[in-house]
């Protein structure tokens, strides 16, 4: 079944609001095994909506509308569809009762255009609106299925999940399920990743394997179709293993994992505490780690040593070290990690120093970053980054690389994870 | 001029990401006086993209594409458009040079599919990409204008504002200039702001006055049209003054100002140094302030005291104080601000403590935040917030309120600013 989602509303075309409804509906349809081929946004204009419906009828079997069911004269979706399908509008008793109840409850006076909201397409299945007044509708006509949903997300979302999805599954006869598995990568670019798994990308059809790049990480989404969730998982497993054998060292997590959630999970599960000394990132590393609830039992805290004196005074970094190697150096990163670990008596200490930009710092080019990781009493490891983004992209990436190195460190030391 | 925006990417149709690009582009086009009639989203499929272009050619004069300019196999936007328009693809030297420079700089190996990103439509105006590798393009053909933009918002947005909009204004023959002035507010909600300036919102047509709410702040955008930039500014000035007379106390900046850039500007211009002690925000305040280049001469650093012992050991907060008033208290916020100011011998000390959530902290309900500001030797001021967002929304808002209070403090103490 091919689906198209038509969002109706001039405020979308003016950029006053974003079409989150299409994203929400698309994600739910993907889970239900329905392929969405197009999203369309059209304004509150009956002629252009009519034309959009004609186009959709030529390329989709399921057409889902959101918006334009309200009481105002801009709200023309169901009138336009009724005309298009040659179906009458009739007042729905349950809807009218709930609208009248709403006004009684809120002590507001009901106007005639509110009654308009109780009008539904004759012969349609009414989808109850438990968070607003305008009811939804589902109707089949000439082999096409039309679903009408209200625009406000807090009304549309529960209606779609509780009313529309069951309607679709019940009537589509589509017994296919779709399962997705997301592999999350760090420290490798999109092109490089594709290059390394090219053979899989070329050969795979079920599951499909699709790369997706965000500003500073890449994912591979494996999506399989089968008659049951178990069967769909069985299709994914061997392909995932093959990918891991090729580029597993860059995989930090799966599905909903983020760098901070994965790092927090490993720290907490192993009862390890951590502290950080941050220069160029000025707190970003700790702030990201603290995104995770419950992290307080692992994150002891840390120091932001933004200027050189702070490094000396707050963390006793010897001036001689800074004179000899400079602030942006492996030695400084290691000293910061060691010192903050001691100061907060944590198991792990992180040191971050570098030249974020826009100007070179301490003679080092913009984008040069050193990260130190002190683990208990072992020798400190340091990593060098050469970043090429804006000042703030570099700072964010430095913090995220530090999270990534924490994950790598814990995975290598605690292989059972 | 009628415009259609076509976003290309299967991840949009799978609901993995939301089409924020269409909203951003639409808002900017509205300011430029261009009417957007349709948004379309199509997957990474050349045939369906080709069909979408045919439809757009029948109903729009300006067709703007976002996405599909990347290096991977499913990035097919420019190939499809080249075929559709009968235009060749040729390698753009500047683009190739900047891509090669990127790989040299980052020491990564350039693969052949990266070279593909330097291909542009023959005869097109190349739009420079200052935040990524794929260049944009603008080309006119058979009376239609086509603009190709990259998908990642952090690449697309600056390209659209700095390259595409001037291209459109320069070639549209539209001699009218459009000037915008953005007034930025904090500490006031959208509804409250609209209520207070309702008369202006109702009466103004040139400049138009449009409120726009982001998750944690509100702006008013004044947009005027005139035959010259000077004339356009002349129209804006009196309306801006009227707005300032009504709600000026909530305005922290204009246009490109952010809370962090404004706070940094005031600190640096007045030669004041600052340090922070952060608990629930865990470094967010310092990290945001450090977004600003040159801040190192003002931001000395600070301490993240995430757990209670850290507060005692790192900042000598007396256990008796914590026992009597609790960690989430005006007294604790004041003590943190005072102590970190002393420890870093800065002019200003900030203390942040609160219950971010998901669970109440120290008996205080989720969303309770105390912020302390110590200015030189004056008595410490404290502010209480009752936030109602998610854990991380609360942490971000707490850090931003702290920036806002710094701005208010400096503006009131140094009125010449």
Short mmCIF file of N, CA, C and O in Angstrom, two decimals, chain B residues 129-183:
data_model
loop_
_atom_site.label_atom_id
_atom_site.label_comp_id
_atom_site.label_asym_id
_atom_site.label_seq_id
_atom_site.Cartn_x
_atom_site.Cartn_y
_atom_site.Cartn_z
N UNK B 129 29.18 26.67 0.25
CA UNK B 129 28.81 25.99 1.49
C UNK B 129 29.94 26.20 2.50
O UNK B 129 30.99 25.59 2.39
N UNK B 130 29.71 27.06 3.47
CA UNK B 130 30.77 27.37 4.44
C UNK B 130 30.74 26.45 5.65
O UNK B 130 31.53 26.60 6.57
N UNK B 131 29.81 25.52 5.68
CA UNK B 131 29.68 24.64 6.85
C UNK B 131 29.65 23.17 6.45
O UNK B 131 29.28 22.32 7.25
N UNK B 132 29.99 22.89 5.20
CA UNK B 132 30.00 21.49 4.76
C UNK B 132 30.66 21.41 3.40
O UNK B 132 31.24 22.39 2.91
N UNK B 133 30.57 20.26 2.77
CA UNK B 133 31.31 20.06 1.51
C UNK B 133 30.48 20.29 0.26
O UNK B 133 30.98 20.75 -0.74
N UNK B 134 29.18 19.95 0.30
CA UNK B 134 28.37 20.01 -0.92
C UNK B 134 27.97 21.45 -1.24
O UNK B 134 27.31 22.10 -0.45
N UNK B 135 28.38 21.97 -2.41
CA UNK B 135 27.97 23.33 -2.78
C UNK B 135 26.50 23.35 -3.20
O UNK B 135 25.95 22.34 -3.62
N UNK B 136 25.85 24.52 -3.06
CA UNK B 136 24.50 24.70 -3.56
C UNK B 136 24.55 25.25 -4.98
O UNK B 136 25.63 25.57 -5.50
N UNK B 137 23.40 25.33 -5.62
CA UNK B 137 23.32 25.82 -6.99
C UNK B 137 22.04 26.61 -7.20
O UNK B 137 21.03 26.33 -6.57
N UNK B 138 22.12 27.60 -8.12
CA UNK B 138 20.93 28.31 -8.58
C UNK B 138 21.00 28.43 -10.09
O UNK B 138 22.06 28.77 -10.63
N UNK B 139 19.92 28.08 -10.78
CA UNK B 139 19.94 28.12 -12.24
C UNK B 139 18.55 28.48 -12.77
O UNK B 139 17.53 28.12 -12.18
N UNK B 140 18.53 29.27 -13.86
CA UNK B 140 17.26 29.61 -14.51
C UNK B 140 17.16 28.84 -15.83
O UNK B 140 18.14 28.71 -16.56
N UNK B 141 15.97 28.30 -16.09
CA UNK B 141 15.79 27.51 -17.31
C UNK B 141 14.32 27.60 -17.72
O UNK B 141 13.44 27.33 -16.90
N UNK B 142 14.06 27.99 -18.95
CA UNK B 142 12.69 28.10 -19.47
C UNK B 142 11.78 28.86 -18.52
O UNK B 142 10.67 28.41 -18.21
N UNK B 143 12.27 29.99 -18.03
CA UNK B 143 11.43 30.87 -17.21
C UNK B 143 11.22 30.40 -15.79
O UNK B 143 10.55 31.05 -15.00
N UNK B 144 11.80 29.25 -15.44
CA UNK B 144 11.70 28.79 -14.06
C UNK B 144 13.05 28.95 -13.38
O UNK B 144 14.10 28.85 -14.03
N UNK B 145 13.01 29.17 -12.07
CA UNK B 145 14.24 29.27 -11.30
C UNK B 145 14.35 28.07 -10.37
O UNK B 145 13.37 27.70 -9.70
N UNK B 146 15.52 27.42 -10.38
CA UNK B 146 15.75 26.23 -9.56
C UNK B 146 16.89 26.52 -8.59
O UNK B 146 17.94 27.00 -9.02
N UNK B 147 16.67 26.24 -7.31
CA UNK B 147 17.72 26.42 -6.32
C UNK B 147 17.92 25.09 -5.59
O UNK B 147 16.97 24.48 -5.11
N UNK B 148 19.18 24.63 -5.56
CA UNK B 148 19.50 23.36 -4.91
C UNK B 148 20.28 23.64 -3.63
O UNK B 148 21.31 24.32 -3.67
N UNK B 149 19.80 23.11 -2.51
CA UNK B 149 20.44 23.34 -1.21
C UNK B 149 20.75 22.01 -0.54
O UNK B 149 20.06 21.02 -0.77
N UNK B 150 21.80 21.97 0.29
CA UNK B 150 22.10 20.73 1.02
C UNK B 150 21.04 20.47 2.09
O UNK B 150 20.32 21.39 2.49
N UNK B 151 20.95 19.24 2.55
CA UNK B 151 19.93 18.87 3.52
C UNK B 151 20.21 19.25 4.96
O UNK B 151 19.31 19.72 5.66
N UNK B 152 21.46 19.09 5.45
CA UNK B 152 21.72 19.39 6.86
C UNK B 152 21.42 20.86 7.18
O UNK B 152 21.99 21.75 6.54
N UNK B 153 20.52 21.13 8.14
CA UNK B 153 20.12 22.51 8.42
C UNK B 153 21.30 23.44 8.71
O UNK B 153 21.28 24.59 8.29
N UNK B 154 22.34 22.94 9.38
CA UNK B 154 23.45 23.85 9.72
C UNK B 154 24.25 24.23 8.48
O UNK B 154 24.98 25.22 8.50
N UNK B 155 24.08 23.48 7.38
CA UNK B 155 24.69 23.89 6.10
C UNK B 155 23.71 24.72 5.28
O UNK B 155 24.06 25.73 4.68
N UNK B 156 22.45 24.26 5.27
CA UNK B 156 21.44 24.89 4.41
C UNK B 156 21.09 26.30 4.85
O UNK B 156 21.00 27.22 4.02
N UNK B 157 20.92 26.50 6.16
CA UNK B 157 20.40 27.79 6.63
C UNK B 157 21.32 28.96 6.29
O UNK B 157 20.89 29.93 5.66
N UNK B 158 22.62 28.90 6.65
CA UNK B 158 23.48 30.04 6.28
C UNK B 158 23.59 30.20 4.77
O UNK B 158 23.64 31.32 4.26
N UNK B 159 23.60 29.07 4.03
CA UNK B 159 23.69 29.18 2.57
C UNK B 159 22.46 29.89 2.02
O UNK B 159 22.55 30.76 1.15
N UNK B 160 21.29 29.55 2.55
CA UNK B 160 20.07 30.16 2.03
C UNK B 160 20.04 31.65 2.32
O UNK B 160 19.73 32.46 1.44
N UNK B 161 20.44 32.03 3.54
CA UNK B 161 20.36 33.45 3.91
C UNK B 161 21.44 34.27 3.21
O UNK B 161 21.19 35.35 2.70
N UNK B 162 22.68 33.73 3.17
CA UNK B 162 23.80 34.53 2.66
C UNK B 162 23.96 34.44 1.15
O UNK B 162 24.53 35.32 0.52
N UNK B 163 23.49 33.34 0.54
CA UNK B 163 23.73 33.15 -0.89
C UNK B 163 22.43 33.14 -1.71
O UNK B 163 22.33 33.81 -2.73
N UNK B 164 21.44 32.37 -1.25
CA UNK B 164 20.25 32.19 -2.09
C UNK B 164 19.35 33.42 -2.08
O UNK B 164 18.88 33.87 -3.13
N UNK B 165 19.11 33.99 -0.89
CA UNK B 165 18.23 35.16 -0.81
C UNK B 165 18.79 36.32 -1.63
O UNK B 165 18.07 36.90 -2.45
N UNK B 166 20.08 36.69 -1.49
CA UNK B 166 20.61 37.76 -2.35
C UNK B 166 20.47 37.42 -3.83
O UNK B 166 20.14 38.28 -4.64
N UNK B 167 20.69 36.15 -4.18
CA UNK B 167 20.52 35.74 -5.59
C UNK B 167 19.09 36.04 -6.04
O UNK B 167 18.86 36.65 -7.08
N UNK B 168 18.12 35.66 -5.21
CA UNK B 168 16.71 35.86 -5.58
C UNK B 168 16.37 37.34 -5.69
O UNK B 168 15.77 37.78 -6.65
N UNK B 169 16.79 38.12 -4.69
CA UNK B 169 16.47 39.55 -4.70
C UNK B 169 17.17 40.23 -5.87
O UNK B 169 16.62 41.10 -6.53
N UNK B 170 18.39 39.76 -6.16
CA UNK B 170 19.16 40.40 -7.23
C UNK B 170 18.61 40.11 -8.61
O UNK B 170 18.73 40.92 -9.52
N UNK B 171 17.98 38.96 -8.77
CA UNK B 171 17.57 38.58 -10.13
C UNK B 171 16.07 38.69 -10.34
O UNK B 171 15.58 38.58 -11.44
N UNK B 172 15.33 38.89 -9.24
CA UNK B 172 13.87 38.88 -9.40
C UNK B 172 13.38 40.15 -10.09
O UNK B 172 12.23 40.23 -10.48
N UNK B 173 14.28 41.15 -10.23
CA UNK B 173 13.84 42.42 -10.79
C UNK B 173 13.02 43.21 -9.79
O UNK B 173 12.58 44.31 -10.03
N UNK B 174 12.84 42.60 -8.63
CA UNK B 174 12.09 43.24 -7.56
C UNK B 174 13.00 44.27 -6.89
O UNK B 174 13.90 43.92 -6.14
N UNK B 175 12.77 45.57 -7.16
CA UNK B 175 13.70 46.61 -6.68
C UNK B 175 13.41 47.01 -5.24
O UNK B 175 14.07 47.84 -4.66
N UNK B 176 12.34 46.45 -4.69
CA UNK B 176 12.00 46.75 -3.31
C UNK B 176 13.02 46.09 -2.39
O UNK B 176 13.42 44.95 -2.63
N UNK B 177 13.48 46.80 -1.38
CA UNK B 177 14.36 46.14 -0.42
C UNK B 177 13.54 45.82 0.84
O UNK B 177 12.58 46.50 1.17
N UNK B 178 13.97 44.77 1.47
CA UNK B 178 13.30 44.33 2.68
C UNK B 178 14.29 44.38 3.82
O UNK B 178 15.41 43.88 3.69
N UNK B 179 13.92 45.05 4.90
CA UNK B 179 14.79 45.14 6.06
C UNK B 179 14.07 44.55 7.26
O UNK B 179 12.88 44.81 7.46
N UNK B 180 14.77 43.72 7.99
CA UNK B 180 14.19 43.12 9.18
C UNK B 180 14.95 43.55 10.41
O UNK B 180 16.17 43.73 10.36
N UNK B 181 14.22 43.73 11.50
CA UNK B 181 14.84 44.00 12.79
C UNK B 181 14.20 43.03 13.79
O UNK B 181 12.98 42.99 13.90
N UNK B 182 15.03 42.23 14.41
CA UNK B 182 14.51 41.26 15.36
C UNK B 182 14.77 41.75 16.78
O UNK B 182 15.90 42.10 17.12
N UNK B 183 13.72 41.82 17.58
CA UNK B 183 13.86 42.15 19.01
C UNK B 183 13.76 40.85 19.79
O UNK B 183 12.83 40.07 19.59
#
